[in-house]
Coordinates of C-alpha atoms in Angstrom, one line a residue:
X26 CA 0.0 0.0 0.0
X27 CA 2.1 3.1 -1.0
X28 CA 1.4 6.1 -0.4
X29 CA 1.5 9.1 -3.2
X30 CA 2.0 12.6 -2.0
X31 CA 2.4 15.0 -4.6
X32 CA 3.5 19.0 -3.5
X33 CA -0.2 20.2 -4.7
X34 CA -1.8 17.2 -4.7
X35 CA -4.0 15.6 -1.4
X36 CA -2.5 11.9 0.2
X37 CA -3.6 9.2 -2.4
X38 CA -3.8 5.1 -1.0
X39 CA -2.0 3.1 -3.1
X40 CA -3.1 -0.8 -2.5
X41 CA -1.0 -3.5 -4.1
X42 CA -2.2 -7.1 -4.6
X43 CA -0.4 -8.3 -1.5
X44 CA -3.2 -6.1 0.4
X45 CA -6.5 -6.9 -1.8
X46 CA -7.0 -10.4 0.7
X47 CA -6.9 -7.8 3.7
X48 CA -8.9 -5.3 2.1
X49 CA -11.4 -7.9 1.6
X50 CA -11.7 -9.3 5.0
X51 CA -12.1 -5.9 6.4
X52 CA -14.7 -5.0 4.0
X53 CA -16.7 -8.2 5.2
X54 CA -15.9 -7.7 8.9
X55 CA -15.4 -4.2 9.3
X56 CA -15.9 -4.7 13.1
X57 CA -13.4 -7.2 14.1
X58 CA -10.8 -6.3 16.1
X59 CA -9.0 -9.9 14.9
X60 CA -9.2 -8.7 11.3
X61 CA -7.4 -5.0 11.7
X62 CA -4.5 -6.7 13.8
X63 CA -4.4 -9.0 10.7
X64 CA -4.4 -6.2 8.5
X65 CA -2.0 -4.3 10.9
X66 CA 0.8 -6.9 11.2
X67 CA 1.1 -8.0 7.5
X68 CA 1.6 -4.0 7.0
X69 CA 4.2 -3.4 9.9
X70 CA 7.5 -3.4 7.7
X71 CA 5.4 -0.7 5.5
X72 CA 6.6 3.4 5.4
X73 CA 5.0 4.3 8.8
X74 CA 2.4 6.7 8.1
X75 CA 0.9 3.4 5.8
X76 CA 0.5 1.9 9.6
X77 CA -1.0 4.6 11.0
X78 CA -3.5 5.3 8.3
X79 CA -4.4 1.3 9.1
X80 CA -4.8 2.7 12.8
X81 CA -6.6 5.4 11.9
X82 CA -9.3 3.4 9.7
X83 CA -9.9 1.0 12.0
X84 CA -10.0 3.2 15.4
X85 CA -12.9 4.9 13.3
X86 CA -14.9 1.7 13.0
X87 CA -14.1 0.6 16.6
X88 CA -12.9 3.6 18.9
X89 CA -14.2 1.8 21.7
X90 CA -11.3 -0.9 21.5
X91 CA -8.4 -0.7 24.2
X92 CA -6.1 -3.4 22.1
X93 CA -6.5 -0.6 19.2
X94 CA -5.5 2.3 21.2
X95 CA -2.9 0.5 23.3
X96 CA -1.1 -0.6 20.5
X97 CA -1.5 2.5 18.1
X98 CA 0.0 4.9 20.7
X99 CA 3.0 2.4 21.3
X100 CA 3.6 2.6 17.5
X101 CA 3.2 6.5 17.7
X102 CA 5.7 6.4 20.3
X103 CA 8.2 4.5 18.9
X104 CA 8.3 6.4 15.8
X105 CA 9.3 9.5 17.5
X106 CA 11.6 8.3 20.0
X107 CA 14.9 9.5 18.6
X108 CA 13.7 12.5 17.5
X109 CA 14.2 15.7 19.6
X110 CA 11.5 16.9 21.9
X111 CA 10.6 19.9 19.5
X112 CA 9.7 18.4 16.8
X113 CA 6.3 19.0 15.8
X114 CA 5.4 15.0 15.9
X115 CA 5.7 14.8 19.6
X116 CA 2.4 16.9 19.3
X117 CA 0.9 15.1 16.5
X118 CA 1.6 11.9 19.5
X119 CA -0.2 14.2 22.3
X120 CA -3.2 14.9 20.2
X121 CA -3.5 11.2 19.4
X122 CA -3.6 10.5 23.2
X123 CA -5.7 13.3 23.7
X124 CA -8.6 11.4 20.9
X125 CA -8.0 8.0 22.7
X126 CA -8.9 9.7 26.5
X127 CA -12.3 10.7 25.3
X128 CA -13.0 6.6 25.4
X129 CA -10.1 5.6 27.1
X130 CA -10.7 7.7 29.9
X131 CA -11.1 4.9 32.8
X132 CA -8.0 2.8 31.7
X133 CA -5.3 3.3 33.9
X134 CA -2.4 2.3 31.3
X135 CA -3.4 5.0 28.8
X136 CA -3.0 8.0 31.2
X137 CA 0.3 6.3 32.6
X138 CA 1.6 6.2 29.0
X139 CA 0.3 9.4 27.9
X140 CA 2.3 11.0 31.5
X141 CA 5.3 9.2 30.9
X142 CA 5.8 10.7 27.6
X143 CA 5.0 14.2 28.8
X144 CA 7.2 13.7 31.5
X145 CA 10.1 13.0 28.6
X146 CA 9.5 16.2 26.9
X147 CA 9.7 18.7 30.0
X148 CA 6.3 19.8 29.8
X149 CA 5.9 21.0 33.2
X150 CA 2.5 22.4 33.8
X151 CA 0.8 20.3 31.1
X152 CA 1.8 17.7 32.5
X153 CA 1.3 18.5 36.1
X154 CA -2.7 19.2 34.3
X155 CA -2.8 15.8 32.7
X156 CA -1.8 14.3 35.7
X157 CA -4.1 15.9 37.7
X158 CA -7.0 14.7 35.3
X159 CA -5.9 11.3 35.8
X160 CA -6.1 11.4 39.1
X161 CA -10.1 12.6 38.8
X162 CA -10.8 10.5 36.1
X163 CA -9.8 7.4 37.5
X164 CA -11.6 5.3 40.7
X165 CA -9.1 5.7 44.0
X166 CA -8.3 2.3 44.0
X167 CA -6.3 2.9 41.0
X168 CA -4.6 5.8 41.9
X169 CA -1.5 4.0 43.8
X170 CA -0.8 3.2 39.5
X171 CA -0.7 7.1 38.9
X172 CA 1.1 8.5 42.3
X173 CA 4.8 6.5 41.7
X174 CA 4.9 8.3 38.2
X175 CA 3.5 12.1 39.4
X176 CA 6.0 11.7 42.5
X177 CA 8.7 11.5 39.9
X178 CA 8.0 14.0 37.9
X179 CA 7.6 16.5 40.6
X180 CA 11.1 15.6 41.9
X181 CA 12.5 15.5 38.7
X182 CA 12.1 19.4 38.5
X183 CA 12.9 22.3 40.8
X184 CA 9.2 22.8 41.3
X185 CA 9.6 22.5 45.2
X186 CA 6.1 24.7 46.2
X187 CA 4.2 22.6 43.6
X188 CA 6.0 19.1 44.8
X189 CA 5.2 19.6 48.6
X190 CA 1.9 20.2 47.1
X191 CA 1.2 17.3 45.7
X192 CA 2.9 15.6 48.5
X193 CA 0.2 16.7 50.5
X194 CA -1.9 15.3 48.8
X195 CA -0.6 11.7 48.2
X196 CA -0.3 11.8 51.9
X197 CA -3.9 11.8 52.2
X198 CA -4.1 8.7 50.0
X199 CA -0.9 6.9 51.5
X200 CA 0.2 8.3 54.8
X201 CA 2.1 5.5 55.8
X202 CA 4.7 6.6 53.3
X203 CA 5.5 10.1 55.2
X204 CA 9.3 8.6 55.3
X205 CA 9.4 9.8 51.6
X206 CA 8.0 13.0 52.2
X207 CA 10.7 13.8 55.1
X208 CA 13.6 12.7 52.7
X209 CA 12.1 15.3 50.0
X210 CA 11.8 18.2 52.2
X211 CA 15.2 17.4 53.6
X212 CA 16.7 17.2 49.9
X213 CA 15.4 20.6 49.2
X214 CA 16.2 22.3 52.8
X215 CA 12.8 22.5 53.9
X216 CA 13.4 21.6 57.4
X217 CA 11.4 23.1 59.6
X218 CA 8.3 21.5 57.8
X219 CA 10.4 18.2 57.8
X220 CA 10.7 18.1 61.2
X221 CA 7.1 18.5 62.1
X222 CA 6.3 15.5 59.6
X223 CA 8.6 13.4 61.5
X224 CA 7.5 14.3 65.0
X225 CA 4.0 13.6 63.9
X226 CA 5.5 10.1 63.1
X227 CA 7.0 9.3 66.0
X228 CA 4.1 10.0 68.0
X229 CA 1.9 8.1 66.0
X230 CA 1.7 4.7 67.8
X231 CA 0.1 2.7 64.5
X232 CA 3.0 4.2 62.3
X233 CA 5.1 1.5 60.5
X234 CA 7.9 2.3 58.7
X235 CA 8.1 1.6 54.9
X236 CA 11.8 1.3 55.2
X237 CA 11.8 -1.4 58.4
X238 CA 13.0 1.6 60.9
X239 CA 12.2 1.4 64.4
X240 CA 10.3 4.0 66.7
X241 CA 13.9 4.0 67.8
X242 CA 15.7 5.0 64.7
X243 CA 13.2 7.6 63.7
X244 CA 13.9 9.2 67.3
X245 CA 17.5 9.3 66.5
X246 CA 16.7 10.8 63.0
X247 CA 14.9 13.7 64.5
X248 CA 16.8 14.0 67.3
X249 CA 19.9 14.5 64.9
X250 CA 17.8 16.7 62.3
X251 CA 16.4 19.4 64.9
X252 CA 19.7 19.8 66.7
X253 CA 22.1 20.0 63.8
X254 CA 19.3 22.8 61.9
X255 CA 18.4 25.1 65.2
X256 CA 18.2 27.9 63.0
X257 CA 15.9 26.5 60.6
X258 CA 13.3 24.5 62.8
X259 CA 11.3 26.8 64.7
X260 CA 8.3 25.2 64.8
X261 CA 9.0 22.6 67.4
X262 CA 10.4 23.1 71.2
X263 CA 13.3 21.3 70.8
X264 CA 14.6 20.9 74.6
X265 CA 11.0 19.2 75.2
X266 CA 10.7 16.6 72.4
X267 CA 14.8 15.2 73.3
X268 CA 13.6 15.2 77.0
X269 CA 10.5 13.0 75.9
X270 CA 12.9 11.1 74.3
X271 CA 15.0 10.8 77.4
X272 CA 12.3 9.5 79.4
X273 CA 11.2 7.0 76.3
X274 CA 14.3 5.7 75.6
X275 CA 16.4 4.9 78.6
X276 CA 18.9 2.8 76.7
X277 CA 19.9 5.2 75.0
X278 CA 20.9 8.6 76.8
X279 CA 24.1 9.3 75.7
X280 CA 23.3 10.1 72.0
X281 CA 19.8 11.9 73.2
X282 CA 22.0 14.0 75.6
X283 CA 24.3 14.6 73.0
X284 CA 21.6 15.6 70.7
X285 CA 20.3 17.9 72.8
X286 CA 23.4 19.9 74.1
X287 CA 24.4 20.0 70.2
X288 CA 21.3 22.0 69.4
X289 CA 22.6 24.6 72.0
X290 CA 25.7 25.0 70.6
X291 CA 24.7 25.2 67.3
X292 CA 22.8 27.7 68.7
X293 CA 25.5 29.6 70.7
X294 CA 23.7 29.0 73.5
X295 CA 27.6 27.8 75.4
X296 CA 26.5 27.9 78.7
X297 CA 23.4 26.4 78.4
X298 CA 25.3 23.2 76.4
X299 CA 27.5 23.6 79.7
X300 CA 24.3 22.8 82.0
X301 CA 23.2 20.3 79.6
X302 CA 26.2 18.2 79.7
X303 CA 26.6 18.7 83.5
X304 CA 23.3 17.4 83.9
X305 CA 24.1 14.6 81.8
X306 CA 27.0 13.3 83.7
X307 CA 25.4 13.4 87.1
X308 CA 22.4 11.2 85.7
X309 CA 23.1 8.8 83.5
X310 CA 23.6 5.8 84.9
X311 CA 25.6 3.2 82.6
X312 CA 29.6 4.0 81.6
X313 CA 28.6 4.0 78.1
X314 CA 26.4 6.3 78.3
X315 CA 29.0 8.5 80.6
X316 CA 31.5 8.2 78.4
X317 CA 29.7 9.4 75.6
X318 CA 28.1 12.3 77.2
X319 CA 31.5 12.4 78.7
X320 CA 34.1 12.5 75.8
X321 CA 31.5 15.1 73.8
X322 CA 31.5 17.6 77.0
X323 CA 35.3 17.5 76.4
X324 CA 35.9 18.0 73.1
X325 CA 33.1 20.8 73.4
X326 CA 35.6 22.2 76.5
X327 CA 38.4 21.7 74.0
X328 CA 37.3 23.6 71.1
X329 CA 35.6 26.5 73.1
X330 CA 39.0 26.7 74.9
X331 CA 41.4 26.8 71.5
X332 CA 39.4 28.9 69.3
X333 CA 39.5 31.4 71.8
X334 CA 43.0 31.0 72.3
X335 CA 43.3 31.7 68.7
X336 CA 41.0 34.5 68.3
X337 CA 43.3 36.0 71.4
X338 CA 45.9 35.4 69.7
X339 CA 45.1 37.2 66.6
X340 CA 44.8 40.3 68.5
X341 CA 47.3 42.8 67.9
X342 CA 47.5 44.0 72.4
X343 CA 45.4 41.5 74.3
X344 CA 44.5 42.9 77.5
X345 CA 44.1 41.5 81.2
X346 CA 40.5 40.5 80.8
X347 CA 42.0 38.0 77.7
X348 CA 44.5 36.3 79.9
X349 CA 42.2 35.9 83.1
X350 CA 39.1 34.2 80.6
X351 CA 41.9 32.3 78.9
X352 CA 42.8 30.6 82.4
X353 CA 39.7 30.2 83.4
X354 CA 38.5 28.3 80.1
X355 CA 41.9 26.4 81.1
X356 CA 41.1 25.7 84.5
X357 CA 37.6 24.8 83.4
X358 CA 38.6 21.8 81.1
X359 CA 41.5 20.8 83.4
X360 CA 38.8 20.5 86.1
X361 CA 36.6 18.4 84.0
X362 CA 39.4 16.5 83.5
X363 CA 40.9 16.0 86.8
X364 CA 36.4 14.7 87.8
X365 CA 37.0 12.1 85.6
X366 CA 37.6 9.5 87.8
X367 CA 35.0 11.0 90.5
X368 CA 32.3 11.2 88.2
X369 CA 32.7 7.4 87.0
X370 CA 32.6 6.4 89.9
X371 CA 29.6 8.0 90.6
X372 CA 27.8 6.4 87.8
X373 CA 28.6 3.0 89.3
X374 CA 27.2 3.6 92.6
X375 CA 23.8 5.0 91.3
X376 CA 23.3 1.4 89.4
X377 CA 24.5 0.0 92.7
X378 CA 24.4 2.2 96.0
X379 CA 25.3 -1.1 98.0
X380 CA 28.6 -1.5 96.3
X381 CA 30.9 -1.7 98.7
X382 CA 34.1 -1.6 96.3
X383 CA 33.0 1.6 94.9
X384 CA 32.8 3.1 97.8
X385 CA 36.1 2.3 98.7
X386 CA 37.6 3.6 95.4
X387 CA 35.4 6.9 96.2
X388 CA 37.2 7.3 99.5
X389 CA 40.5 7.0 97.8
X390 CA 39.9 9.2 95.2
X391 CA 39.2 11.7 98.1
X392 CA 42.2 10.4 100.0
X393 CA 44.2 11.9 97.1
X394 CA 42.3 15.3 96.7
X395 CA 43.0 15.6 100.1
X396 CA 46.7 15.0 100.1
X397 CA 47.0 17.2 96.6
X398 CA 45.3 19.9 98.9
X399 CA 47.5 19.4 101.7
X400 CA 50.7 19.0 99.5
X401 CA 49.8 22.3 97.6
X402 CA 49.4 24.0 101.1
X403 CA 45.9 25.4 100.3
X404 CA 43.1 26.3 103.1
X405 CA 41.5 23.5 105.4
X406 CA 38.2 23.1 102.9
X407 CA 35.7 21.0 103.2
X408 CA 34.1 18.4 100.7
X409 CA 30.8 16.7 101.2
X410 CA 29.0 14.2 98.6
X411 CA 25.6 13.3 99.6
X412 CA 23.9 10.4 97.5
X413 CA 20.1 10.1 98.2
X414 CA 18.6 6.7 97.8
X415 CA 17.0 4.5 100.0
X416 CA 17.2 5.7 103.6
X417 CA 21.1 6.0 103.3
X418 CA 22.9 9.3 103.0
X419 CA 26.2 8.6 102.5
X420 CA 29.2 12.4 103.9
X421 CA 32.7 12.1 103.8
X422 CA 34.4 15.2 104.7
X423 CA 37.9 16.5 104.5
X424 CA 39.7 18.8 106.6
X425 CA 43.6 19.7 107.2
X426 CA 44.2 18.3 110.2
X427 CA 42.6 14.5 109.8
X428 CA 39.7 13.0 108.1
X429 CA 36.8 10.9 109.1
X430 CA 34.0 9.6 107.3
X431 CA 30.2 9.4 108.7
X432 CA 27.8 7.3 107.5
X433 CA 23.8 8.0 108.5

């Protein structure tokens, strides 16, 4: 069946005899579907528009015919795939779909096709339309088709208003995958609005993770997101959702204390993180978790201590109030340092009050402040450690002269 085309002449069907047989059958049974695939496949190695004027003839006998449409907008596809995304066939393709939608309308595969190849030419808004159409044209429990394909469109582009948008929305449909939502608005620096989503997640008890992730993990996650962003998450009170966490999570303090005295320095809020970390070290109760809280609270002493050394340094005549904050940042983290010890041993006698060992080490421990006192020649002081728990206050004091202990 060539086709002649003149420059002032209208398209003219050429049929040879190889086509008479088909031309026949159709004549006789213009209305079977059987008969035009017949037709079609005998005529597939013929100059393309040849196929599509097949296509064409028998959509307008049977436009009711999914196996017709399917198949005709694959070919059109295929026969503008290596072209470039401006040629004027890609819209020739989009009308076609367009014609096939007014009786194609409910089948899910023609408006997934008809996206994808929008998607392909960078068509954002008409294809942000055509999605939306789909989405009202087909029943909801075919919308989980539809939603993969508009969620990668959207995060395809830097359309970031529009795509949390549309997140939204799928939320509505899906909101057991709310972990993909976070990861977006993290991706694009929304984080204020990624830290809400999260917290509502954690909070909801019937939440299961997509991803296999604890409640655990996902405390960690936005512990870790709100203190490492202070300055962009202002929706949520930060010191009370890592205290909830505290309380939730007892196996676990030493990263939620962390967490929390990180969000104060990020937010140059030093002396607070000093409270914070002090707290931290007089409650925890397991070595792990004191030596976490524990080697964090130094290197935060450390740093403080040697950038100001070097922003001293860097002036051109440093006064006395320099030198005397210097030393006392010095004598600060030498101090911490110098607890060590004390405040480990600490930690083992709140698992264990009863532990006589412990107690032991504690009075030696004092036994040498007491002799570094008396060996330095400082004033009689006094030291006293009371440890509440059940009816037993334990006071060991220190003076010049001797030392007793008193248990009551």
């Amino acid at each position: 069946m060539p086709i002649s085309n003149g420059p002032s002449s209208p398209m003219e069907i050429i049929f040879t005899d190889d086509d008479l047989p088909y031309e026949e059958e159709i004549l006789r049974n213009p209305y079977s579907v059987k008969h035009w695939l017949r037709y079609i496949d005998h005529k597939k190695k013929a100059p393309k528009y040849g196929v599509n004027i097949i296509y064409e003839r028998a959509l307008k006998e049977l436009p009711g015919s999914y196996k017709l449409w399917y198949n005709y907008l694959r070919t059109r596809r295929l026969q503008v795939k290596s072209r470039c995304i401006t040629d004027p066939a890609f819209e020739d393709v989009n009308n076609a779909f367009e014609r096939s939608l007014v009786f194609m309308h409910k089948m899910p595969r023609i408006w997934m096709d008809y996206c994808s190849f929008l998607t392909d030419q960078c068509k954002i808004t008409r294809t942000r339309k055509v999605f939306d159409r789909a989405l009202r044209a087909l029943p909801v429990t075919q919308h989980h088709r539809i939603w993969p394909l508009y969620l990668k469109f959207i995060r395809k582009h830097d359309i970031q208003e529009t795509a949390i948008r549309v997140f939204r929305r799928y939320l509505k449909l899906c909101p057991e995958n709310a972990e993909e939502y976070v990861e977006y608005l993290s991706e694009v620096g929304r984080l204020d609005e990624a830290a809400i989503v999260l917290a509502k997640i954690v909070n909801d008890e019937n939440f299961v993770s997509q991803h296999g992730k604890s409640k655990h993990q996902l405390w960690n996650e936005l512990c870790e997101l709100i203190s490492k962003n202070p300055e962009e998450v202002r929706s949520l009170n930060v010191d009370a959702i890592i205290r909830g966490g505290l309380r939730r999570y007892t196996d676990q303090l030493g990263h939620l204390w962390n967490s929390l005295a990180t969000y104060y320095v990020r937010s140059g809020l030093f002396e607070r993180a000093r409270d914070i970390y002090e707290e931290a070290i007089q409650t925890v109760t397991t070595v792990r978790d004191f030596t976490q809280v524990f080697d964090a609270y130094a290197q935060f002493e450390e740093l403080t201590l040697s950038k100001r050394m070097e922003e001293v340094a860097k002036l051109p005549n440093p006064n006395e109030d320099d030198d005397i904050e210097l030393e006392l940042r010095l004598a600060r983290f030498e101090n911490l340092m110098e607890r060590r010890l004390l405040l480990l041993n600490s930690v083992l006698l709140r698992q264990n009050p009863h532990n006589v060992q412990e107690w032991h080490k504690r009075v030696q421990l004092y036994e040498a402040i007491f002799q570094e006192y008396l060996t330095d020649g400082k004033t009689p002081i006094t030291i006293c450690l009371i440890i509440p728990t059940n009816n037993f206050v334990t006071s060991f004091r220190i003076l010049q002269s001797n030392c007793y202990y008193s248990f009551i």
